[in-house]
């Protein structure tokens, strides 16, 4: 379901690559972006606020939203954990005259790109290596060992999607990655 014209930014990568860090920076960069708050069935983490990082809902409610066609796209990103972009978010952000920015998994990101084509800039955030990504995820210390393993199990598969994105941002030195992402978004939006 494609709504009225508006450019938008998609940021995808394996978990731990630095998507949230880069998205937070872009949101503060005066680019008129607004974060699309997804729905998820995963448990809320310490420090997260319902309605800010995600709309945290039960698996049952998530399935109801699928049936009611309230999701633009959705994925079971990890076994038992559902994530989806709400149609209502895109409409809400458009109504503010802002550009939506999506932090979504690689498959969801490419699905949104397919819907919006040239109106969407799809960025892939690439970690310097799987080993570095694992270290970052471990020092972030937000996930149980089981949740961490689910994330690590998918990394190599997710990295294979990189070339399908419009641009790849290598997140080795953070400052460099932030300015690279910011430059790409600024060029696309102006
Ligand atoms: P994602 O949203 O992709 O799961 P995060 O943005 O949460 O990833 O980053 C994972 C962890 O790595 C966080 O603790 C973050 O502060 C850290 N991090 C992100 N980028 C870098 C970087 N370039 N160098 C070192 N640590 C980083
Ligand atoms: P986390 O649990 O670390 O917040 O997110 C796990 C993964 O789910 C990340 O790759 C994140 O980008 C992805 N994700 C978050 N929201 C959505 C969404 O609405 N749709 C899809 N397809 N993936 C999402």
mmCIF file of N, CA and C in Angstrom, residues 7-118:
data_model
loop_
_atom_site.group_PDB
_atom_site.id
_atom_site.type_symbol
_atom_site.label_atom_id
_atom_site.label_comp_id
_atom_site.label_asym_id
_atom_site.label_seq_id
_atom_site.Cartn_x
_atom_site.Cartn_y
_atom_site.Cartn_z
ATOM 1 N N UNK A 7 9.935 11.433 -0.133
ATOM 2 C CA UNK A 7 11.178 10.666 -0.075
ATOM 3 C C UNK A 7 11.298 10.019 1.292
ATOM 4 N N UNK A 8 12.070 8.949 1.353
ATOM 5 C CA UNK A 8 12.249 8.247 2.625
ATOM 6 C C UNK A 8 13.591 7.543 2.664
ATOM 7 N N UNK A 9 14.039 7.255 3.879
ATOM 8 C CA UNK A 9 15.352 6.645 4.076
ATOM 9 C C UNK A 9 15.177 5.293 4.763
ATOM 10 N N UNK A 10 15.849 4.290 4.212
ATOM 11 C CA UNK A 10 15.812 2.941 4.793
ATOM 12 C C UNK A 10 17.219 2.620 5.298
ATOM 13 N N UNK A 11 17.312 2.144 6.531
ATOM 14 C CA UNK A 11 18.620 1.762 7.075
ATOM 15 C C UNK A 11 18.514 0.307 7.526
ATOM 16 N N UNK A 12 19.341 -0.549 6.914
ATOM 17 C CA UNK A 12 19.303 -1.977 7.239
ATOM 18 C C UNK A 12 20.715 -2.492 7.475
ATOM 19 N N UNK A 13 20.795 -3.611 8.193
ATOM 20 C CA UNK A 13 22.089 -4.224 8.507
ATOM 21 C C UNK A 13 21.845 -5.362 9.476
ATOM 22 N N UNK A 14 22.853 -6.212 9.688
ATOM 23 C CA UNK A 14 22.711 -7.186 10.780
ATOM 24 C C UNK A 14 22.658 -6.462 12.120
ATOM 25 N N UNK A 15 22.049 -7.103 13.097
ATOM 26 C CA UNK A 15 21.991 -6.526 14.443
ATOM 27 C C UNK A 15 23.415 -6.304 14.963
ATOM 28 N N UNK A 16 23.670 -5.129 15.510
ATOM 29 C CA UNK A 16 24.991 -4.819 16.068
ATOM 30 C C UNK A 16 25.888 -4.063 15.105
ATOM 31 N N UNK A 17 25.450 -3.883 13.865
ATOM 32 C CA UNK A 17 26.292 -3.185 12.868
ATOM 33 C C UNK A 17 26.356 -1.687 13.131
ATOM 34 N N UNK A 18 25.360 -1.165 13.853
ATOM 35 C CA UNK A 18 25.380 0.268 14.180
ATOM 36 C C UNK A 18 24.212 1.049 13.598
ATOM 37 N N UNK A 19 23.152 0.343 13.197
ATOM 38 C CA UNK A 19 21.979 1.031 12.611
ATOM 39 C C UNK A 19 21.409 2.083 13.558
ATOM 40 N N UNK A 20 21.110 1.668 14.795
ATOM 41 C CA UNK A 20 20.449 2.613 15.713
ATOM 42 C C UNK A 20 21.337 3.827 15.951
ATOM 43 N N UNK A 21 22.649 3.601 16.093
ATOM 44 C CA UNK A 21 23.573 4.710 16.350
ATOM 45 C C UNK A 21 23.545 5.687 15.172
ATOM 46 N N UNK A 22 23.540 5.153 13.971
ATOM 47 C CA UNK A 22 23.560 6.007 12.775
ATOM 48 C C UNK A 22 22.201 6.692 12.588
ATOM 49 N N UNK A 23 21.118 5.965 12.827
ATOM 50 C CA UNK A 23 19.784 6.560 12.693
ATOM 51 C C UNK A 23 19.617 7.710 13.694
ATOM 52 N N UNK A 24 20.085 7.509 14.934
ATOM 53 C CA UNK A 24 19.965 8.576 15.947
ATOM 54 C C UNK A 24 20.723 9.813 15.503
ATOM 55 N N UNK A 25 21.900 9.618 14.932
ATOM 56 C CA UNK A 25 22.693 10.750 14.445
ATOM 57 C C UNK A 25 21.946 11.480 13.317
ATOM 58 N N UNK A 26 21.395 10.706 12.374
ATOM 59 C CA UNK A 26 20.693 11.331 11.236
ATOM 60 C C UNK A 26 19.487 12.131 11.723
ATOM 61 N N UNK A 27 18.806 11.609 12.752
ATOM 62 C CA UNK A 27 17.624 12.305 13.272
ATOM 63 C C UNK A 27 17.980 13.656 13.896
ATOM 64 N N UNK A 28 19.243 13.770 14.348
ATOM 65 C CA UNK A 28 19.681 15.026 14.992
ATOM 66 C C UNK A 28 20.357 15.969 14.005
ATOM 67 N N UNK A 29 20.383 15.587 12.712
ATOM 68 C CA UNK A 29 21.213 16.338 11.763
ATOM 69 C C UNK A 29 20.463 17.407 10.969
ATOM 70 N N UNK A 30 19.263 17.748 11.390
ATOM 71 C CA UNK A 30 18.517 18.814 10.713
ATOM 72 C C UNK A 30 18.104 18.443 9.303
ATOM 73 N N UNK A 31 17.781 17.163 9.103
ATOM 74 C CA UNK A 31 17.427 16.691 7.753
ATOM 75 C C UNK A 31 15.918 16.530 7.571
ATOM 76 N N UNK A 32 15.138 16.956 8.559
ATOM 77 C CA UNK A 32 13.673 16.847 8.482
ATOM 78 C C UNK A 32 13.199 15.387 8.456
ATOM 79 N N UNK A 33 13.953 14.537 9.133
ATOM 80 C CA UNK A 33 13.596 13.113 9.179
ATOM 81 C C UNK A 33 12.785 12.822 10.437
ATOM 82 N N UNK A 34 11.920 11.834 10.349
ATOM 83 C CA UNK A 34 11.210 11.371 11.549
ATOM 84 C C UNK A 34 11.218 9.844 11.562
ATOM 85 N N UNK A 35 11.488 9.298 12.743
ATOM 86 C CA UNK A 35 11.653 7.844 12.888
ATOM 87 C C UNK A 35 10.319 7.114 12.770
ATOM 88 N N UNK A 36 10.280 6.092 11.948
ATOM 89 C CA UNK A 36 9.085 5.256 11.844
ATOM 90 C C UNK A 36 9.142 4.207 12.955
ATOM 91 N N UNK A 37 8.239 4.313 13.904
ATOM 92 C CA UNK A 37 8.233 3.411 15.064
ATOM 93 C C UNK A 37 7.496 2.128 14.671
ATOM 94 N N UNK A 38 8.257 1.037 14.606
ATOM 95 C CA UNK A 38 7.680 -0.250 14.198
ATOM 96 C C UNK A 38 6.917 -0.903 15.346
ATOM 97 N N UNK A 39 6.160 -1.921 15.000
ATOM 98 C CA UNK A 39 5.557 -2.790 16.024
ATOM 99 C C UNK A 39 6.447 -4.019 16.157
ATOM 100 N N UNK A 40 6.587 -4.512 17.383
ATOM 101 C CA UNK A 40 7.345 -5.762 17.571
ATOM 102 C C UNK A 40 6.749 -6.594 18.689
ATOM 103 N N UNK A 41 6.983 -7.901 18.573
ATOM 104 C CA UNK A 41 6.539 -8.807 19.648
ATOM 105 C C UNK A 41 7.704 -9.163 20.566
ATOM 106 N N UNK A 42 8.910 -8.614 20.296
ATOM 107 C CA UNK A 42 10.027 -8.978 21.200
ATOM 108 C C UNK A 42 9.894 -8.224 22.531
ATOM 109 N N UNK A 43 10.496 -8.785 23.597
ATOM 110 C CA UNK A 43 10.378 -8.107 24.899
ATOM 111 C C UNK A 43 11.086 -6.755 24.903
ATOM 112 N N UNK A 44 10.560 -5.837 25.673
ATOM 113 C CA UNK A 44 11.173 -4.508 25.807
ATOM 114 C C UNK A 44 12.502 -4.644 26.565
ATOM 115 N N UNK A 45 13.533 -3.867 26.133
ATOM 116 C CA UNK A 45 14.835 -3.885 26.823
ATOM 117 C C UNK A 45 14.890 -2.748 27.825
ATOM 118 N N UNK A 46 15.804 -2.904 28.779
ATOM 119 C CA UNK A 46 16.015 -1.832 29.742
ATOM 120 C C UNK A 46 16.390 -0.553 28.984
ATOM 121 N N UNK A 47 15.775 0.545 29.350
ATOM 122 C CA UNK A 47 16.104 1.823 28.692
ATOM 123 C C UNK A 47 15.177 2.143 27.530
ATOM 124 N N UNK A 48 14.458 1.151 27.022
ATOM 125 C CA UNK A 48 13.532 1.417 25.918
ATOM 126 C C UNK A 48 12.193 1.914 26.482
ATOM 127 N N UNK A 49 11.489 2.690 25.646
ATOM 128 C CA UNK A 49 10.194 3.230 26.046
ATOM 129 C C UNK A 49 9.172 2.787 25.007
ATOM 130 N N UNK A 50 8.051 2.226 25.479
ATOM 131 C CA UNK A 50 7.005 1.787 24.554
ATOM 132 C C UNK A 50 6.514 2.991 23.745
ATOM 133 N N UNK A 51 6.484 2.862 22.438
ATOM 134 C CA UNK A 51 6.036 3.970 21.591
ATOM 135 C C UNK A 51 7.190 4.838 21.101
ATOM 136 N N UNK A 52 8.389 4.667 21.670
ATOM 137 C CA UNK A 52 9.542 5.456 21.212
ATOM 138 C C UNK A 52 10.437 4.578 20.320
ATOM 139 N N UNK A 53 11.019 3.523 20.855
ATOM 140 C CA UNK A 53 11.820 2.614 20.011
ATOM 141 C C UNK A 53 10.898 1.732 19.169
ATOM 142 N N UNK A 54 9.875 1.201 19.819
ATOM 143 C CA UNK A 54 8.897 0.322 19.163
ATOM 144 C C UNK A 54 7.557 0.475 19.857
ATOM 145 N N UNK A 55 6.518 -0.020 19.186
ATOM 146 C CA UNK A 55 5.252 -0.305 19.860
ATOM 147 C C UNK A 55 5.364 -1.784 20.249
ATOM 148 N N UNK A 56 5.488 -2.034 21.545
ATOM 149 C CA UNK A 56 5.674 -3.412 22.012
ATOM 150 C C UNK A 56 4.307 -4.058 22.198
ATOM 151 N N UNK A 57 4.060 -5.123 21.433
ATOM 152 C CA UNK A 57 2.743 -5.771 21.491
ATOM 153 C C UNK A 57 2.929 -7.289 21.585
ATOM 154 N N UNK A 58 1.861 -7.978 21.926
ATOM 155 C CA UNK A 58 1.948 -9.439 22.036
ATOM 156 C C UNK A 58 1.964 -10.052 20.633
ATOM 157 N N UNK A 59 2.389 -11.308 20.566
ATOM 158 C CA UNK A 59 2.398 -12.019 19.276
ATOM 159 C C UNK A 59 0.969 -12.087 18.723
ATOM 160 N N UNK A 60 0.016 -12.297 19.643
ATOM 161 C CA UNK A 60 -1.389 -12.390 19.222
ATOM 162 C C UNK A 60 -1.838 -11.062 18.560
ATOM 163 N N UNK A 61 -1.508 -9.956 19.206
ATOM 164 C CA UNK A 61 -1.894 -8.654 18.643
ATOM 165 C C UNK A 61 -1.154 -8.384 17.326
ATOM 166 N N UNK A 62 0.097 -8.851 17.260
ATOM 167 C CA UNK A 62 0.851 -8.669 16.011
ATOM 168 C C UNK A 62 0.123 -9.388 14.875
ATOM 169 N N UNK A 63 -0.301 -10.618 15.141
ATOM 170 C CA UNK A 63 -0.981 -11.396 14.091
ATOM 171 C C UNK A 63 -2.298 -10.729 13.687
ATOM 172 N N UNK A 64 -2.952 -10.097 14.654
ATOM 173 C CA UNK A 64 -4.199 -9.376 14.328
ATOM 174 C C UNK A 64 -3.889 -8.224 13.384
ATOM 175 N N UNK A 65 -2.760 -7.558 13.611
ATOM 176 C CA UNK A 65 -2.399 -6.424 12.745
ATOM 177 C C UNK A 65 -2.094 -6.905 11.323
ATOM 178 N N UNK A 66 -1.475 -8.090 11.211
ATOM 179 C CA UNK A 66 -1.217 -8.641 9.878
ATOM 180 C C UNK A 66 -2.565 -8.847 9.170
ATOM 181 N N UNK A 67 -3.491 -9.496 9.878
ATOM 182 C CA UNK A 67 -4.811 -9.796 9.286
ATOM 183 C C UNK A 67 -5.553 -8.526 8.896
ATOM 184 N N UNK A 68 -5.430 -7.499 9.730
ATOM 185 C CA UNK A 68 -6.149 -6.236 9.479
ATOM 186 C C UNK A 68 -5.420 -5.366 8.442
ATOM 187 N N UNK A 69 -4.315 -5.890 7.889
ATOM 188 C CA UNK A 69 -3.515 -5.170 6.878
ATOM 189 C C UNK A 69 -3.017 -3.817 7.387
ATOM 190 N N UNK A 70 -2.647 -3.812 8.668
ATOM 191 C CA UNK A 70 -2.125 -2.562 9.258
ATOM 192 C C UNK A 70 -0.621 -2.422 9.065
ATOM 193 N N UNK A 71 0.002 -3.460 8.462
ATOM 194 C CA UNK A 71 1.463 -3.418 8.314
ATOM 195 C C UNK A 71 1.845 -3.281 6.834
ATOM 196 N N UNK A 72 2.754 -2.337 6.587
ATOM 197 C CA UNK A 72 3.265 -2.123 5.227
ATOM 198 C C UNK A 72 4.123 -3.315 4.830
ATOM 199 N N UNK A 73 4.891 -3.808 5.792
ATOM 200 C CA UNK A 73 5.704 -5.011 5.627
ATOM 201 C C UNK A 73 5.932 -5.561 7.016
ATOM 202 N N UNK A 74 6.240 -6.846 7.095
ATOM 203 C CA UNK A 74 6.593 -7.432 8.390
ATOM 204 C C UNK A 74 7.468 -8.648 8.165
ATOM 205 N N UNK A 75 8.262 -8.988 9.175
ATOM 206 C CA UNK A 75 9.125 -10.165 9.110
ATOM 207 C C UNK A 75 9.197 -10.795 10.491
ATOM 208 N N UNK A 76 9.348 -12.122 10.504
ATOM 209 C CA UNK A 76 9.729 -12.805 11.748
ATOM 210 C C UNK A 76 11.255 -12.788 11.710
ATOM 211 N N UNK A 77 11.844 -11.677 12.182
ATOM 212 C CA UNK A 77 13.288 -11.453 11.972
ATOM 213 C C UNK A 77 14.105 -12.522 12.699
ATOM 214 N N UNK A 78 13.694 -12.883 13.915
ATOM 215 C CA UNK A 78 14.320 -13.990 14.650
ATOM 216 C C UNK A 78 13.193 -14.928 15.059
ATOM 217 N N UNK A 79 13.493 -16.240 15.201
ATOM 218 C CA UNK A 79 12.404 -17.165 15.519
ATOM 219 C C UNK A 79 11.562 -16.672 16.699
ATOM 220 N N UNK A 80 10.281 -16.496 16.453
ATOM 221 C CA UNK A 80 9.361 -16.063 17.521
ATOM 222 C C UNK A 80 9.309 -14.564 17.739
ATOM 223 N N UNK A 81 10.165 -13.781 17.042
ATOM 224 C CA UNK A 81 10.148 -12.315 17.222
ATOM 225 C C UNK A 81 9.716 -11.635 15.929
ATOM 226 N N UNK A 82 8.547 -11.031 15.986
ATOM 227 C CA UNK A 82 7.961 -10.373 14.812
ATOM 228 C C UNK A 82 8.215 -8.872 14.861
ATOM 229 N N UNK A 83 8.460 -8.299 13.683
ATOM 230 C CA UNK A 83 8.697 -6.859 13.563
ATOM 231 C C UNK A 83 7.958 -6.390 12.321
ATOM 232 N N UNK A 84 7.298 -5.213 12.379
ATOM 233 C CA UNK A 84 6.614 -4.732 11.181
ATOM 234 C C UNK A 84 6.446 -3.226 11.163
ATOM 235 N N UNK A 85 6.460 -2.699 9.942
ATOM 236 C CA UNK A 85 6.267 -1.255 9.738
ATOM 237 C C UNK A 85 4.778 -0.963 9.666
ATOM 238 N N UNK A 86 4.324 -0.045 10.498
ATOM 239 C CA UNK A 86 2.896 0.288 10.527
ATOM 240 C C UNK A 86 2.548 1.263 9.405
ATOM 241 N N UNK A 87 1.513 0.955 8.661
ATOM 242 C CA UNK A 87 1.029 1.870 7.619
ATOM 243 C C UNK A 87 0.733 3.233 8.255
ATOM 244 N N UNK A 88 0.175 3.202 9.475
ATOM 245 C CA UNK A 88 -0.220 4.451 10.144
ATOM 246 C C UNK A 88 0.983 5.343 10.453
ATOM 247 N N UNK A 89 2.174 4.740 10.657
ATOM 248 C CA UNK A 89 3.372 5.536 10.936
ATOM 249 C C UNK A 89 3.763 6.363 9.723
ATOM 250 N N UNK A 90 3.737 5.713 8.576
ATOM 251 C CA UNK A 90 4.139 6.405 7.351
ATOM 252 C C UNK A 90 3.180 7.580 7.103
ATOM 253 N N UNK A 91 1.884 7.319 7.284
ATOM 254 C CA UNK A 91 0.885 8.379 7.085
ATOM 255 C C UNK A 91 1.102 9.515 8.092
ATOM 256 N N UNK A 92 1.392 9.146 9.343
ATOM 257 C CA UNK A 92 1.601 10.153 10.404
ATOM 258 C C UNK A 92 2.804 11.038 10.063
ATOM 259 N N UNK A 93 3.887 10.424 9.639
ATOM 260 C CA UNK A 93 5.117 11.180 9.351
ATOM 261 C C UNK A 93 4.908 12.079 8.121
ATOM 262 N N UNK A 94 4.260 11.529 7.105
ATOM 263 C CA UNK A 94 3.944 12.353 5.917
ATOM 264 C C UNK A 94 3.117 13.561 6.325
ATOM 265 N N UNK A 95 2.145 13.346 7.226
ATOM 266 C CA UNK A 95 1.244 14.448 7.596
ATOM 267 C C UNK A 95 1.988 15.559 8.331
ATOM 268 N N UNK A 96 3.154 15.225 8.915
ATOM 269 C CA UNK A 96 3.978 16.251 9.577
ATOM 270 C C UNK A 96 4.878 16.969 8.561
ATOM 271 N N UNK A 97 4.848 16.507 7.313
ATOM 272 C CA UNK A 97 5.742 17.087 6.302
ATOM 273 C C UNK A 97 7.185 16.645 6.494
ATOM 274 N N UNK A 98 7.376 15.495 7.164
ATOM 275 C CA UNK A 98 8.728 14.977 7.394
ATOM 276 C C UNK A 98 9.000 13.782 6.478
ATOM 277 N N UNK A 99 10.276 13.405 6.419
ATOM 278 C CA UNK A 99 10.660 12.217 5.656
ATOM 279 C C UNK A 99 10.804 11.044 6.628
ATOM 280 N N UNK A 100 10.112 9.917 6.352
ATOM 281 C CA UNK A 100 10.265 8.762 7.246
ATOM 282 C C UNK A 100 11.665 8.152 7.141
ATOM 283 N N UNK A 101 12.187 7.699 8.285
ATOM 284 C CA UNK A 101 13.417 6.901 8.279
ATOM 285 C C UNK A 101 13.094 5.572 8.958
ATOM 286 N N UNK A 102 13.418 4.482 8.266
ATOM 287 C CA UNK A 102 13.074 3.135 8.738
ATOM 288 C C UNK A 102 14.335 2.399 9.172
ATOM 289 N N UNK A 103 14.314 1.838 10.363
ATOM 290 C CA UNK A 103 15.376 0.932 10.827
ATOM 291 C C UNK A 103 14.765 -0.461 10.761
ATOM 292 N N UNK A 104 15.047 -1.167 9.669
ATOM 293 C CA UNK A 104 14.393 -2.464 9.438
ATOM 294 C C UNK A 104 15.417 -3.507 8.988
ATOM 295 N N UNK A 105 15.054 -4.784 9.078
ATOM 296 C CA UNK A 105 15.992 -5.836 8.684
ATOM 297 C C UNK A 105 16.191 -5.818 7.159
ATOM 298 N N UNK A 106 17.160 -6.597 6.687
ATOM 299 C CA UNK A 106 17.542 -6.506 5.266
ATOM 300 C C UNK A 106 16.379 -6.840 4.310
ATOM 301 N N UNK A 107 15.570 -7.822 4.679
ATOM 302 C CA UNK A 107 14.471 -8.218 3.783
ATOM 303 C C UNK A 107 13.390 -7.136 3.778
ATOM 304 N N UNK A 108 13.042 -6.652 4.975
ATOM 305 C CA UNK A 108 12.057 -5.571 5.085
ATOM 306 C C UNK A 108 12.541 -4.332 4.333
ATOM 307 N N UNK A 109 13.828 -4.036 4.456
ATOM 308 C CA UNK A 109 14.405 -2.856 3.790
ATOM 309 C C UNK A 109 14.269 -2.960 2.277
ATOM 310 N N UNK A 110 14.577 -4.137 1.743
ATOM 311 C CA UNK A 110 14.477 -4.287 0.284
ATOM 312 C C UNK A 110 13.016 -4.305 -0.170
ATOM 313 N N UNK A 111 12.122 -4.790 0.687
ATOM 314 C CA UNK A 111 10.689 -4.753 0.335
ATOM 315 C C UNK A 111 10.183 -3.312 0.269
ATOM 316 N N UNK A 112 10.592 -2.479 1.221
ATOM 317 C CA UNK A 112 10.161 -1.067 1.201
ATOM 318 C C UNK A 112 10.757 -0.385 -0.037
ATOM 319 N N UNK A 113 12.018 -0.700 -0.330
ATOM 320 C CA UNK A 113 12.673 -0.113 -1.521
ATOM 321 C C UNK A 113 11.884 -0.472 -2.794
ATOM 322 N N UNK A 114 11.435 -1.735 -2.878
ATOM 323 C CA UNK A 114 10.670 -2.183 -4.054
ATOM 324 C C UNK A 114 9.368 -1.396 -4.182
ATOM 325 N N UNK A 115 8.739 -1.053 -3.038
ATOM 326 C CA UNK A 115 7.465 -0.321 -3.077
ATOM 327 C C UNK A 115 7.678 1.123 -3.514
ATOM 328 N N UNK A 116 8.715 1.756 -2.995
ATOM 329 C CA UNK A 116 8.870 3.206 -3.201
ATOM 330 C C UNK A 116 9.928 3.584 -4.234
ATOM 331 N N UNK A 117 10.695 2.603 -4.672
ATOM 332 C CA UNK A 117 11.699 2.766 -5.747
ATOM 333 C C UNK A 117 12.574 4.006 -5.577
ATOM 334 N N UNK A 118 12.513 4.928 -6.554
ATOM 335 C CA UNK A 118 13.440 6.068 -6.514
ATOM 336 C C UNK A 118 13.121 7.067 -5.410
#
